[in-house]
Structures are given as structure tokens and as C-alpha cells.
PDB file of C-alpha atoms in Angstrom:
ATOM      1  CA  MET S   1     -29.203  40.729  -4.120  1.00  0.00           C
ATOM      2  CA  GLY S   2     -30.129  43.557  -6.359  1.00  0.00           C
ATOM      3  CA  LEU S   3     -29.470  47.242  -5.802  1.00  0.00           C
ATOM      4  CA  ASN S   4     -33.215  47.592  -4.354  1.00  0.00           C
ATOM      5  CA  SER S   5     -32.901  44.965  -1.525  1.00  0.00           C
ATOM      6  CA  LEU S   6     -29.840  47.019  -0.080  1.00  0.00           C
ATOM      7  CA  ASP S   7     -31.404  50.243  -0.446  1.00  0.00           C
ATOM      8  CA  GLY S   8     -34.613  49.088   1.707  1.00  0.00           C
ATOM      9  CA  ILE S   9     -31.557  47.468   4.138  1.00  0.00           C
ATOM     10  CA  GLY S  10     -30.178  50.761   4.610  1.00  0.00           C
ATOM     11  CA  ARG S  11     -32.965  52.731   5.135  1.00  0.00           C
ATOM     12  CA  TRP S  12     -34.235  50.294   7.712  1.00  0.00           C
ATOM     13  CA  LEU S  13     -31.057  50.683   9.479  1.00  0.00           C
ATOM     14  CA  ILE S  14     -31.203  54.335   9.469  1.00  0.00           C
ATOM     15  CA  PHE S  15     -34.708  54.298  10.594  1.00  0.00           C
ATOM     16  CA  THR S  16     -33.623  51.834  13.418  1.00  0.00           C
ATOM     17  CA  GLY S  17     -30.468  53.978  14.654  1.00  0.00           C
ATOM     18  CA  ILE S  18     -32.935  57.080  14.674  1.00  0.00           C
ATOM     19  CA  VAL S  19     -35.488  55.124  16.748  1.00  0.00           C
ATOM     20  CA  LEU S  20     -32.650  54.337  19.341  1.00  0.00           C
ATOM     21  CA  VAL S  21     -31.244  57.625  19.599  1.00  0.00           C
ATOM     22  CA  VAL S  22     -34.467  59.138  20.402  1.00  0.00           C
ATOM     23  CA  LEU S  23     -34.989  55.988  22.874  1.00  0.00           C
ATOM     24  CA  GLY S  24     -31.706  56.566  24.494  1.00  0.00           C
ATOM     25  CA  LEU S  25     -32.602  60.249  24.719  1.00  0.00           C
ATOM     26  CA  VAL S  26     -35.946  59.820  26.422  1.00  0.00           C
ATOM     27  CA  ILE S  27     -34.144  57.347  29.168  1.00  0.00           C
ATOM     28  CA  VAL S  28     -31.647  59.906  29.850  1.00  0.00           C
ATOM     29  CA  LEU S  29     -34.217  62.680  30.241  1.00  0.00           C
ATOM     30  CA  PHE S  30     -36.731  60.712  32.458  1.00  0.00           C
ATOM     31  CA  SER S  31     -33.643  59.262  34.761  1.00  0.00           C
ATOM     32  CA  ARG S  32     -32.609  63.000  35.362  1.00  0.00           C
ATOM     33  CA  LEU S  33     -36.015  64.174  36.112  1.00  0.00           C
ATOM     34  CA  GLY S  34     -36.278  61.147  38.711  1.00  0.00           C
ATOM     35  CA  PHE S  35     -38.849  59.513  36.503  1.00  0.00           C
ATOM     36  CA  PHE S  36     -37.390  56.093  37.609  1.00  0.00           C
ATOM     37  CA  ARG S  37     -37.687  56.641  41.184  1.00  0.00           C
ATOM     38  CA  LEU S  38     -41.204  57.266  41.791  1.00  0.00           C
ATOM     39  CA  PRO S  39     -43.184  56.247  45.111  1.00  0.00           C
ATOM     40  CA  GLY S  40     -44.182  52.730  44.799  1.00  0.00           C
ATOM     41  CA  ASP S  41     -41.197  51.424  42.842  1.00  0.00           C
ATOM     42  CA  ILE S  42     -39.511  48.478  44.827  1.00  0.00           C
ATOM     43  CA  VAL S  43     -36.055  48.445  45.616  1.00  0.00           C
ATOM     44  CA  ILE S  44     -34.404  45.497  47.471  1.00  0.00           C
ATOM     45  CA  ALA S  45     -31.035  46.295  48.271  1.00  0.00           C
ATOM     46  CA  ARG S  46     -28.678  43.753  49.548  1.00  0.00           C
ATOM     47  CA  ARG S  47     -24.829  43.529  50.231  1.00  0.00           C
ATOM     48  CA  ASN S  48     -23.785  42.209  46.175  1.00  0.00           C
ATOM     49  CA  PHE S  49     -27.504  42.601  44.922  1.00  0.00           C
ATOM     50  CA  VAL S  50     -29.867  45.507  44.010  1.00  0.00           C
ATOM     51  CA  LEU S  51     -33.536  44.127  42.695  1.00  0.00           C
ATOM     52  CA  TYR S  52     -35.337  47.427  41.107  1.00  0.00           C
ATOM     53  CA  ILE S  53     -38.959  46.856  40.091  1.00  0.00           C
ATOM     54  CA  PRO S  54     -40.468  49.968  38.762  1.00  0.00           C
ATOM     55  CA  ILE S  55     -44.196  49.371  39.197  1.00  0.00           C
ATOM     56  CA  VAL S  56     -45.453  52.925  39.001  1.00  0.00           C
ATOM     57  CA  SER S  57     -42.944  53.959  36.717  1.00  0.00           C
ATOM     58  CA  SER S  58     -44.490  51.383  34.447  1.00  0.00           C
ATOM     59  CA  ILE S  59     -47.534  52.336  34.978  1.00  0.00           C
ATOM     60  CA  VAL S  60     -47.259  56.224  34.224  1.00  0.00           C
ATOM     61  CA  LEU S  61     -45.055  55.350  31.056  1.00  0.00           C
ATOM     62  CA  SER S  62     -47.925  53.301  29.730  1.00  0.00           C
ATOM     63  CA  LEU S  63     -50.605  55.828  30.532  1.00  0.00           C
ATOM     64  CA  ILE S  64     -48.626  58.408  28.706  1.00  0.00           C
ATOM     65  CA  LEU S  65     -47.909  56.038  25.691  1.00  0.00           C
ATOM     66  CA  THR S  66     -51.562  55.232  25.595  1.00  0.00           C
ATOM     67  CA  VAL S  67     -52.468  58.951  25.208  1.00  0.00           C
ATOM     68  CA  ILE S  68     -49.832  59.786  22.754  1.00  0.00           C
ATOM     69  CA  LEU S  69     -50.563  56.428  20.410  1.00  0.00           C
ATOM     70  CA  ASN S  70     -54.417  57.265  20.827  1.00  0.00           C
ATOM     71  CA  LEU S  71     -53.863  61.033  19.656  1.00  0.00           C
ATOM     72  CA  ILE S  72     -51.641  59.675  16.791  1.00  0.00           C
ATOM     73  CA  PHE S  73     -54.330  57.067  15.822  1.00  0.00           C
ATOM     74  CA  ARG S  74     -57.304  59.202  15.766  1.00  0.00           C
ATOM     75  CA  ARG S  75     -56.069  61.426  13.570  1.00  0.00           C
ATOM     76  CA  ARG S  76     -55.701  58.951  10.354  1.00  0.00           C
TER      77      ARG S  76
END
């Protein structure tokens, strides 16, 4: 392994870390705003079991990401 391959791995790890931090901040922000508890999301709670199916949250998140990615890629 040469120095160039280690440099590439280092940059990849830094980029991955930044993406994970941003993703974590977005999840915390959305949960504080009540995003993951929209009407239409299914919650089944039993004594020792909770099943959460975020149907509406997934649709809204998909629409938002679609708009953002279309705006980014149309500029190229």
C-alpha cells in the first residue's frame, strides 16, 4: 500500500463521517419537529412490543428528497 491509497481511504473516511453527522442532525431535527409522528403512520403497541411503520413520513421524505435531487442534477 502506497501513500496515495492511504490518502484516498482517509478522504473517504472523512467524507463518510461528515455525511453521518449531517444525517444524524437531520434525524434529530425532524424528530423534534414531530416529523416521524405524522397522521397515517402506523403504531402498534402491545405490552412488550412496539411496531412503528412510518408510511406517510416515508412518502413526505421521498418527495422532499426527489425535489432536492432534481434541483441539484438539473443545474449540471
